[in-house]
Coordinates of N, CA and C in Angstrom, one line a residue:
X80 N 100.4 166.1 79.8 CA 101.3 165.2 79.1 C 101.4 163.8 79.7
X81 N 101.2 163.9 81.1 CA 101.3 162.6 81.6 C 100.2 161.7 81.8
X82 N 99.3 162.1 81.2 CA 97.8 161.4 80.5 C 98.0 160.5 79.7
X83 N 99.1 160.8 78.6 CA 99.4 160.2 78.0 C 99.4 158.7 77.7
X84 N 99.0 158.0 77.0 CA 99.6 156.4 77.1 C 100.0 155.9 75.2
X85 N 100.8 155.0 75.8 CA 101.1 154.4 74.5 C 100.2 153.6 73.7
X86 N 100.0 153.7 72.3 CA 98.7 153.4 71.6 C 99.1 151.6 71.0
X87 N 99.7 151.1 71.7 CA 100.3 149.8 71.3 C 100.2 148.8 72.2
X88 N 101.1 149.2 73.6 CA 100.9 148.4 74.8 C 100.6 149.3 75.8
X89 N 99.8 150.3 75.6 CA 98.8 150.8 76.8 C 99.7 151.5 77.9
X90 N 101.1 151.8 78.2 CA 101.4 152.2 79.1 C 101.6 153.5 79.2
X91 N 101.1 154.0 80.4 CA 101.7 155.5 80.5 C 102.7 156.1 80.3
X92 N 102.9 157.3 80.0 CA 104.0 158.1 80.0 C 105.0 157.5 81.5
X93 N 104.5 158.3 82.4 CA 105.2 158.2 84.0 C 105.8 156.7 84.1
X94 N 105.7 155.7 83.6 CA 105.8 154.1 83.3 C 106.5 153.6 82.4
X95 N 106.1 153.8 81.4 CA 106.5 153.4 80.0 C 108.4 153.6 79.9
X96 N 108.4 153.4 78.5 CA 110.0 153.3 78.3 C 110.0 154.8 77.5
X97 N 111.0 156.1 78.2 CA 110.7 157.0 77.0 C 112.5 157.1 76.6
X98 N 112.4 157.9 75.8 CA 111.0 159.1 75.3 C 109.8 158.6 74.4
X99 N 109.0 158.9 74.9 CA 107.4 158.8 73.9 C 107.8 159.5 72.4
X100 N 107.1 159.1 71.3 CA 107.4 159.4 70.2 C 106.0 159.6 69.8
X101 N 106.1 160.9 69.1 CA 104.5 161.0 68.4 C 105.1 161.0 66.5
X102 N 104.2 159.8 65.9 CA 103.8 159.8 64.6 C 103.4 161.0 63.7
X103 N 103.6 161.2 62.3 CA 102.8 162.1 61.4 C 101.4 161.6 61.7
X104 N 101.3 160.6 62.0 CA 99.7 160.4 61.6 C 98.9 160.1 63.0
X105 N 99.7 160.9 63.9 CA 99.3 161.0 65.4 C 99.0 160.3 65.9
X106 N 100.1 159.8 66.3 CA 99.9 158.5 67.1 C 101.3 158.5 68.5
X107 N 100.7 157.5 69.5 CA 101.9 158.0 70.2 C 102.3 156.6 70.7
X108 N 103.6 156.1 70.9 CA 103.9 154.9 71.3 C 105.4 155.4 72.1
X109 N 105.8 154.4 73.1 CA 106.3 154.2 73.7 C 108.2 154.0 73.1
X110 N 109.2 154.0 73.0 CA 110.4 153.6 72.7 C 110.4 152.7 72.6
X111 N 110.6 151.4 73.2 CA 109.8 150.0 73.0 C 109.2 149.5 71.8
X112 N 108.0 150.7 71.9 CA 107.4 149.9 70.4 C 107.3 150.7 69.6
X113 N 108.1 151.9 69.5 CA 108.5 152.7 68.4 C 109.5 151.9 67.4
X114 N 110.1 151.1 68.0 CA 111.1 150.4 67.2 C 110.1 149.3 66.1
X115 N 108.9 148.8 66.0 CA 108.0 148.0 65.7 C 107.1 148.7 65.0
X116 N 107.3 150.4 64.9 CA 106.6 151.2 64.0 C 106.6 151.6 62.7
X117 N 108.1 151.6 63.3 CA 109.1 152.1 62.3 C 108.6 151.6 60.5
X118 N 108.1 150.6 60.2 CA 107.6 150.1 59.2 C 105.9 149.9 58.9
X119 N 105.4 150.3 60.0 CA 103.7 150.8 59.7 C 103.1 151.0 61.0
X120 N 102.4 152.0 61.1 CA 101.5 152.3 62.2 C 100.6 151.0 62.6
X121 N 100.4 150.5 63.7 CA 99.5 149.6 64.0 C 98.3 150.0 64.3
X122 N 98.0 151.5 64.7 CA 97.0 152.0 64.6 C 95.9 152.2 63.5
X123 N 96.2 152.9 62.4 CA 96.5 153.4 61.5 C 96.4 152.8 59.8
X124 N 97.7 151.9 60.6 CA 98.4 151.2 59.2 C 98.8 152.3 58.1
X125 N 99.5 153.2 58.5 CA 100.1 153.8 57.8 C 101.4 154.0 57.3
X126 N 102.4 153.5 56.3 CA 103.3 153.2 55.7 C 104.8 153.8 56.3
X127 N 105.6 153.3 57.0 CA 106.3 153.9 57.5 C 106.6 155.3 57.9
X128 N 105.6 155.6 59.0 CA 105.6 157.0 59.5 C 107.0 157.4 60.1
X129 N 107.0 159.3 59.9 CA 108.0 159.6 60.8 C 107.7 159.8 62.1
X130 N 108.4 159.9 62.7 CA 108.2 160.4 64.3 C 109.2 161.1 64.8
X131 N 108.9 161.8 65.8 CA 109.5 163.0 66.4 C 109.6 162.6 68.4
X132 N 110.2 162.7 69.0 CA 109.8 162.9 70.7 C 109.1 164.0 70.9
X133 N 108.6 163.2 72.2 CA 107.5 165.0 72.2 C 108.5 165.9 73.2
X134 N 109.5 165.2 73.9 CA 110.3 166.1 74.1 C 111.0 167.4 73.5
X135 N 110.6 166.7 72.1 CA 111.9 167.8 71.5 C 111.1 168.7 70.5
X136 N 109.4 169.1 70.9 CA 108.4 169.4 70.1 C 109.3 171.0 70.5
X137 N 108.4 172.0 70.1 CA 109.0 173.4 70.2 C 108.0 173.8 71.2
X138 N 109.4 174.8 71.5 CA 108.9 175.4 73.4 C 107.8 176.4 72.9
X139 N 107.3 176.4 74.2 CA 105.9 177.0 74.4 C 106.0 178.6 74.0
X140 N 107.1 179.1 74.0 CA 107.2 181.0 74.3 C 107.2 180.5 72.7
X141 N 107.9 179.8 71.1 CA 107.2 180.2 70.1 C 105.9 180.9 69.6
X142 N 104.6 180.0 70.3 CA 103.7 179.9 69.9 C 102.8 181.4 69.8
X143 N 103.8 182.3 71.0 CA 103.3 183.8 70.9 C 103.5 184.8 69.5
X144 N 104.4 184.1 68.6 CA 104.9 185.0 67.4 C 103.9 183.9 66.5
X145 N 103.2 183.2 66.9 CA 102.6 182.7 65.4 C 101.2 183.3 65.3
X146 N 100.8 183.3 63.9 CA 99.8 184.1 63.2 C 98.2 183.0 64.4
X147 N 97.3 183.4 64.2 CA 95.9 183.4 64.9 C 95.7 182.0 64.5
X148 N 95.8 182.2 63.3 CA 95.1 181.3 62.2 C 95.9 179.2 62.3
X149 N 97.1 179.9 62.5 CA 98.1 178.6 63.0 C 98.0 178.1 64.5
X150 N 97.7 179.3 65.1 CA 97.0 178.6 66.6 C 96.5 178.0 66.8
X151 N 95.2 178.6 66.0 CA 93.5 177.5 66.1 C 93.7 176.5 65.2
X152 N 94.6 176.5 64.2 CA 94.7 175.2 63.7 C 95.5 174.2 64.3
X153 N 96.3 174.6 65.6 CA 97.2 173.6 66.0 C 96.3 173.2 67.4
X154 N 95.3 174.6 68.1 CA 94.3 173.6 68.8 C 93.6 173.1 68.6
X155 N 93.2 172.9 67.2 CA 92.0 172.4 66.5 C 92.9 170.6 66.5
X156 N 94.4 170.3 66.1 CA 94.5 169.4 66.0 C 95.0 168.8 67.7
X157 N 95.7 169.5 68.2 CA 95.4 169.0 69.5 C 94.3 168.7 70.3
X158 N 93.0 169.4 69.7 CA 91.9 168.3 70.1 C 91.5 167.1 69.6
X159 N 91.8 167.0 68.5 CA 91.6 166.2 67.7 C 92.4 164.8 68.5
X160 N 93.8 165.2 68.4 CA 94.6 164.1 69.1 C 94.2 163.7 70.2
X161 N 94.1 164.6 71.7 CA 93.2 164.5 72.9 C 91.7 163.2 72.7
X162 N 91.2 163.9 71.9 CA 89.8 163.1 71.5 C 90.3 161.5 70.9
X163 N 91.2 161.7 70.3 CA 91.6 160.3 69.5 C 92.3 159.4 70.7
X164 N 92.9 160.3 71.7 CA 93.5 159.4 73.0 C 92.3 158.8 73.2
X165 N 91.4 159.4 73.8 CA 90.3 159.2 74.4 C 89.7 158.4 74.2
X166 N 89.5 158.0 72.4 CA 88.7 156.6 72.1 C 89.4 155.7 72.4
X167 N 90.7 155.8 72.2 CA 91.6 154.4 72.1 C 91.8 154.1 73.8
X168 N 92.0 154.9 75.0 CA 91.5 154.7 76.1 C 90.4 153.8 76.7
X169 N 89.1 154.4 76.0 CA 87.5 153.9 76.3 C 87.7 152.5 75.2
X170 N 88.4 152.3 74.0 CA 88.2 151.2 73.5 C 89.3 149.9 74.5
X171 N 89.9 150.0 75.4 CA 90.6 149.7 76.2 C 89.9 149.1 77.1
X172 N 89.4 150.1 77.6 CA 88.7 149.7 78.9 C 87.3 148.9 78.2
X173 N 86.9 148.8 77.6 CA 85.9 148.0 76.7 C 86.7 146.5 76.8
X174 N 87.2 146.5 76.5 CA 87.9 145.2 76.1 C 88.3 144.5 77.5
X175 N 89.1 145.3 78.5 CA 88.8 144.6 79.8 C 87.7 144.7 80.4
X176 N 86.8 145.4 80.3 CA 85.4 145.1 81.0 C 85.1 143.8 80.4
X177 N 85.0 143.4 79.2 CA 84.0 142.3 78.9 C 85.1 141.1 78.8
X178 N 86.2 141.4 79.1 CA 87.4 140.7 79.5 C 87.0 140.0 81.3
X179 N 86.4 140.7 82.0 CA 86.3 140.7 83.5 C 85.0 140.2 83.7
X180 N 84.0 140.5 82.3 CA 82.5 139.9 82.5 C 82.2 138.5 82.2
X181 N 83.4 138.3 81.0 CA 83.7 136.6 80.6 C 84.1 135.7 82.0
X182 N 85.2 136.3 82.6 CA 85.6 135.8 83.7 C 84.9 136.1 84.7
X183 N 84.0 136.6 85.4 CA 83.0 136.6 86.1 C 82.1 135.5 85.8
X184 N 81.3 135.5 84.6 CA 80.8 134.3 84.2 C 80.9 132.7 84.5
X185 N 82.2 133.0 84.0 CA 83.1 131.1 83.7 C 83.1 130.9 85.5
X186 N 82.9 132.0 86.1 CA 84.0 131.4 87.8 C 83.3 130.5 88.2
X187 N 82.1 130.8 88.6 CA 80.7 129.6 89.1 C 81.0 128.1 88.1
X188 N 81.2 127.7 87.2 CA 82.0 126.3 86.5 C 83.2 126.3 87.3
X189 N 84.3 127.2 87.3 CA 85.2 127.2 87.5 C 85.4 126.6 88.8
X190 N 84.5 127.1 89.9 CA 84.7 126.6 91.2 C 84.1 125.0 91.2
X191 N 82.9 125.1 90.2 CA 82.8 123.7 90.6 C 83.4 123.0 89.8
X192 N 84.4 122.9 89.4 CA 85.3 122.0 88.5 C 86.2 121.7 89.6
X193 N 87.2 122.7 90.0 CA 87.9 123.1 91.3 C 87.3 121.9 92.5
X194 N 85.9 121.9 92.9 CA 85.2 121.0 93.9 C 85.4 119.6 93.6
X195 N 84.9 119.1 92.4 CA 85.0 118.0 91.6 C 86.3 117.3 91.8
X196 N 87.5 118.1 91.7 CA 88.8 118.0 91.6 C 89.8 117.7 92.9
X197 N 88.8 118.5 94.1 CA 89.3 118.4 94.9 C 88.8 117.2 96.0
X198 N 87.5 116.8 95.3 CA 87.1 115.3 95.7 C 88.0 114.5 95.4
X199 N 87.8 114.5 94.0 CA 88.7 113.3 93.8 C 90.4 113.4 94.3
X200 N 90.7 113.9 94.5 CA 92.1 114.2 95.1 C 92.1 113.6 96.2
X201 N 91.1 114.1 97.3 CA 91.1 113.3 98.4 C 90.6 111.6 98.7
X202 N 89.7 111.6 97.5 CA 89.3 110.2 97.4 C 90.6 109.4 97.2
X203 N 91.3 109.7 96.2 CA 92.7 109.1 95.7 C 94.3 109.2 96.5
X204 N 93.8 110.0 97.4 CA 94.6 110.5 98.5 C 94.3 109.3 99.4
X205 N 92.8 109.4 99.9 CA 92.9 108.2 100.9 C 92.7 106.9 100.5
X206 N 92.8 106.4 99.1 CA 92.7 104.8 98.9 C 94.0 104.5 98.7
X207 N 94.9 105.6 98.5 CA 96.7 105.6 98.4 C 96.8 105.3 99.5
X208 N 96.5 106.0 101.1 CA 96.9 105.2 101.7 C 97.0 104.0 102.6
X209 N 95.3 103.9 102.1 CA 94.8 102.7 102.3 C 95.8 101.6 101.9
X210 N 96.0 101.8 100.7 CA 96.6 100.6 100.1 C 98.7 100.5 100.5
X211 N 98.5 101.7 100.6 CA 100.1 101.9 101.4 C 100.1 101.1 102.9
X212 N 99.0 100.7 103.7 CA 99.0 100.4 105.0 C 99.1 99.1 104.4
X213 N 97.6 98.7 103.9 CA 97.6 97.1 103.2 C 98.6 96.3 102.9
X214 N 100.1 96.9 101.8 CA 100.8 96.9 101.5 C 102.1 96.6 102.8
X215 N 101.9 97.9 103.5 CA 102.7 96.9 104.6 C 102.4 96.1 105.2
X216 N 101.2 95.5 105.7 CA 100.7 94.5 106.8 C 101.5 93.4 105.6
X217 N 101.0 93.2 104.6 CA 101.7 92.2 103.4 C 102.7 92.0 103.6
X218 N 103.6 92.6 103.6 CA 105.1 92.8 103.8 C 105.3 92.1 105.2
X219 N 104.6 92.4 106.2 CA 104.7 92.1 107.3 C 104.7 90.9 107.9
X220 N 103.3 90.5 107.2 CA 103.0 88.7 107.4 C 103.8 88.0 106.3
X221 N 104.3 88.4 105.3 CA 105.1 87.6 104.8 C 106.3 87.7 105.5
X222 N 107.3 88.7 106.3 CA 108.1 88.5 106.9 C 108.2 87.9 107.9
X223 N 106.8 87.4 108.8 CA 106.9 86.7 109.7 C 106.7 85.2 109.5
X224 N 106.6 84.6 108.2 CA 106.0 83.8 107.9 C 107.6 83.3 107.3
X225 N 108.3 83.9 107.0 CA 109.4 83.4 106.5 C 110.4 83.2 107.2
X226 N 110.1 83.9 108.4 CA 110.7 83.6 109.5 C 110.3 82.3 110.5
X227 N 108.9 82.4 110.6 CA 108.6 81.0 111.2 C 109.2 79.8 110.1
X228 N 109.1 79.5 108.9 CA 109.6 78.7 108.5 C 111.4 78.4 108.4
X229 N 111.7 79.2 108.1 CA 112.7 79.6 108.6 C 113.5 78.7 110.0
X230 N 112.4 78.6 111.2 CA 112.2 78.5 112.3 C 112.2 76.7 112.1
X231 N 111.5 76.5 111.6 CA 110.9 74.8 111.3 C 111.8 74.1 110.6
X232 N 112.5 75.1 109.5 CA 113.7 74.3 108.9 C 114.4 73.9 109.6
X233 N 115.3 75.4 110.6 CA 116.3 74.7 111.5 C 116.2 73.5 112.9
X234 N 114.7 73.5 113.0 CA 114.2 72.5 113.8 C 113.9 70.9 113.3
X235 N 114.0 71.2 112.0 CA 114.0 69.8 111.7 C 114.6 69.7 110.7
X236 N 115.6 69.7 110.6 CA 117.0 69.9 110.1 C 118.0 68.4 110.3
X237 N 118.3 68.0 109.4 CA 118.8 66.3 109.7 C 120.1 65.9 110.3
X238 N 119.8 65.3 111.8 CA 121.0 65.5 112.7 C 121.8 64.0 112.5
X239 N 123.1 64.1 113.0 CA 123.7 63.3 112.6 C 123.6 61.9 113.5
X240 N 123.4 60.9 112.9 CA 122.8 59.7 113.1 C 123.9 58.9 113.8
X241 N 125.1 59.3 114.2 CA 126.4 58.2 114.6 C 126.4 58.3 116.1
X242 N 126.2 59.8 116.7 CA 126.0 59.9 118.5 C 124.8 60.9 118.4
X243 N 124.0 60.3 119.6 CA 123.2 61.4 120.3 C 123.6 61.9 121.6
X244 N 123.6 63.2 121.6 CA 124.1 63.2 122.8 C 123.2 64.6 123.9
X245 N 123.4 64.0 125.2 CA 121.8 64.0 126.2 C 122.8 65.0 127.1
X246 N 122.0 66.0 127.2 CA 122.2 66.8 128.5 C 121.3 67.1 129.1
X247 N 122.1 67.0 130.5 CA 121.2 66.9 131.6 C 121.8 68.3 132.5
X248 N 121.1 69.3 131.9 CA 122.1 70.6 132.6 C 120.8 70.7 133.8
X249 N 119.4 70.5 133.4 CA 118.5 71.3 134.4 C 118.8 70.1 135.8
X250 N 119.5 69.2 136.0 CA 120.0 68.4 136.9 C 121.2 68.7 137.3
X251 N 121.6 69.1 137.2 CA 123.3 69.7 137.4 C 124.4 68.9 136.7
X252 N 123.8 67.2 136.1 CA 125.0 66.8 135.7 C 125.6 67.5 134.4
X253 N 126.6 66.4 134.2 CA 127.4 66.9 132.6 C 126.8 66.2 131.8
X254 N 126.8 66.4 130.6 CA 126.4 66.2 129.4 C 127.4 64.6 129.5
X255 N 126.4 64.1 128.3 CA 127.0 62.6 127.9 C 126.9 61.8 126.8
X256 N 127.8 62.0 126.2 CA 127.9 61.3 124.5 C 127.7 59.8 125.1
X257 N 126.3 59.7 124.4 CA 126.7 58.3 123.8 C 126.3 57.9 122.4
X258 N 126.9 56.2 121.8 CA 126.9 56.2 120.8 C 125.9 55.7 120.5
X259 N 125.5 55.6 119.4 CA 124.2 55.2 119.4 C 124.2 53.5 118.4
X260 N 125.6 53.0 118.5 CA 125.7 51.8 118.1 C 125.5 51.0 119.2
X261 N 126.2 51.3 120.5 CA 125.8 50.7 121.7 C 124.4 50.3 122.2
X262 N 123.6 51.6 121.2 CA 121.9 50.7 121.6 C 121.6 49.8 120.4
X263 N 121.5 49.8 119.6 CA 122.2 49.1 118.7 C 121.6 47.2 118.7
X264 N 123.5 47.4 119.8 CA 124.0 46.2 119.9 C 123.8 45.6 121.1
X265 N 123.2 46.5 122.4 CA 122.8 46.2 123.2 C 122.0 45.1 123.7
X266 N 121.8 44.2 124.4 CA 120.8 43.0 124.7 C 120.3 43.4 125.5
X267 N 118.6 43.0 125.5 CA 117.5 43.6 126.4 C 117.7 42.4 127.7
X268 N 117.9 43.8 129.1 CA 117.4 42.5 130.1 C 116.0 41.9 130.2
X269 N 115.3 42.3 129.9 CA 114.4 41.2 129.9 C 113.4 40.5 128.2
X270 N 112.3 39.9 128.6 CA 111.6 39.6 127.4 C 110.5 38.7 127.8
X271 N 110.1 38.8 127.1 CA 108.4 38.8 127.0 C 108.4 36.2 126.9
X272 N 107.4 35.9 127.9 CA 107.7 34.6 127.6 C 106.3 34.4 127.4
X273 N 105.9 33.0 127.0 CA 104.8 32.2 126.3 C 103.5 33.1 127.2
X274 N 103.4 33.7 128.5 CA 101.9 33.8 129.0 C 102.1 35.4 129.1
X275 N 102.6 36.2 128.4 CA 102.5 37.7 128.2 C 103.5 38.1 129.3
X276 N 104.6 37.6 130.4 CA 105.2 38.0 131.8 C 106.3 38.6 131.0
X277 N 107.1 40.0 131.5 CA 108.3 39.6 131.4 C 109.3 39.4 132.7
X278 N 110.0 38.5 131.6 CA 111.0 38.0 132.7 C 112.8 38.6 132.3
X279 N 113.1 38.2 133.3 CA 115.1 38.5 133.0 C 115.3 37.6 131.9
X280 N 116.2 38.6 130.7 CA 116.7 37.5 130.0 C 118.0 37.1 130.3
X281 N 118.0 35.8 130.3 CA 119.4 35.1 130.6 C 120.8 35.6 129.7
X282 N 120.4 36.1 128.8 CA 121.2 36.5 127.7 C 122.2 37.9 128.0
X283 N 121.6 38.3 128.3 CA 121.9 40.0 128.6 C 122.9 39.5 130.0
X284 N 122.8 38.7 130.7 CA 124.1 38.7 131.8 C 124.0 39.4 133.1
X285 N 123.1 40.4 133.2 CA 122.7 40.7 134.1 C 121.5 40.4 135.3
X286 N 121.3 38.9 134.8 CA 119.9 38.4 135.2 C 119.7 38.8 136.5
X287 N 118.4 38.3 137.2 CA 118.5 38.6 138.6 C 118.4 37.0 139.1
X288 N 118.3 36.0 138.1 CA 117.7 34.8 138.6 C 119.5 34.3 138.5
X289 N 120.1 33.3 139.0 CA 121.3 32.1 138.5 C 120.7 30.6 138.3
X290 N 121.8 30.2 137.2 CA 121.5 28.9 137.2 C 122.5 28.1 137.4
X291 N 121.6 26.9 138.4 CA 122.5 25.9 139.0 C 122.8 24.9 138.5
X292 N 123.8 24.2 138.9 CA 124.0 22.9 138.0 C 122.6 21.5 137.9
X293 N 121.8 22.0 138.0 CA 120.4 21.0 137.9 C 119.9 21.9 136.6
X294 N 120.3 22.8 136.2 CA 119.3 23.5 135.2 C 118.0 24.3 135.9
X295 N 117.9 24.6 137.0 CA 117.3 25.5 137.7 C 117.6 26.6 138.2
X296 N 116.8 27.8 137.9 CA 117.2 29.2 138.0 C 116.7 29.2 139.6
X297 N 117.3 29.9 140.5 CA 117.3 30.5 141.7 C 117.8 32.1 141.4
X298 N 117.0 32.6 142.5 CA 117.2 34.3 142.7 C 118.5 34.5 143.4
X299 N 119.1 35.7 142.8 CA 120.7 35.9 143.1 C 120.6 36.6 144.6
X300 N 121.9 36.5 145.3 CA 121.5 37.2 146.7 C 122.5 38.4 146.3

């Protein structure tokens, strides 16, 4: 009994969903797909068969009160049925053999499609991150480049023209505003006379020469 399989989706008795159901027209399917029989045998195609469980066929001690004649005809169809498993079995295994010969076949394409596939993956793998490195060095020189200008703005940057003012820290003094009108207005002590010399200018007040009442300069003591 547990040879059995279902004539629809192939599963065993021991597996399947039961109770197993056998057809008038001998067939056996599973609970499952007895519900999908119920309107024609798929085997068959036979018009809404009945069916019975084989559970609930009649116990074995009948079969001693039946006549000769009904025996051999009920082994006659029990072989019958046996034999009819049998094809639909071997037509099974038919179908996955050349199911498993197809796919045996294709695999040799198969792997080299697979190879093909897995080049290019790596080829595209490593120009990604080629270009992912590229991409940051870019980022990088333009960050430093924005920064050096950046740099050149604040250094020449327009300072205010009214004081400059001079520190002298690496000397120790203090710092010293001055204005820058005082140079300005300032008068040069010296200047340049007729033969390229320079000399004190009398003007500026700080000469080194005096003049005396003859209109002649003499050196100051």
């Amino acid at each position: 009994m547990d040879l059995f399989i279902c004539n629809k989706c192939f599963i065993p008795i021991y597996r399947g969903h039961r109770p197993y159901n056998i057809t008038q027209c001998g067939h056996i399917f599973c609970q499952k797909c007895t519900q999908q029989v119920e309107r024609q045998c798929p085997r068959c195609q036979y018009i809404s068969p009945a069916y019975i469980p084989l559970k609930d066929l009649m116990p074995t001690t009948i079969s001693f009160f039946e006549p000769v004649n009904e025996i051999w005809d009920m082994l006659s169809k029990a072989d019958n049925l046996r034999t009819e498993q049998m094809k639909i079995i071997m037509q099974r295994f038919h179908e996955i053999e050349e199911k498993y010969g197809k796919l045996k076949s294709d695999m040799p394409q198969v792997q080299h499609n697979f190879k093909i596939l897995r080049e290019r993956y790596i080829n595209l793998k490593n120009e990604t991150e080629k270009a992912r490195k590229k991409l940051l060095q870019m980022q990088n020189t333009c960050k430093m480049q924005n920064n050096q200008q950046s740099v050149f703005c604040k250094m020449n940057a327009p300072r205010d023209s009214n004081s400059t003012r001079i520190h002298l820290s690496s000397t120790g003094c203090a710092s010293t505003s001055v204005n820058s009108s005082e140079f300005s207005n300032a008068i040069p002590k010296y200047q340049i006379d007729a033969d390229g010399f320079r000399v004190p200018n009398p003007k500026s007040g700080s000469s080194l020469f005096k003049k005396d009442t003859n209109s002649n300069y003499s050196f100051m003591k």
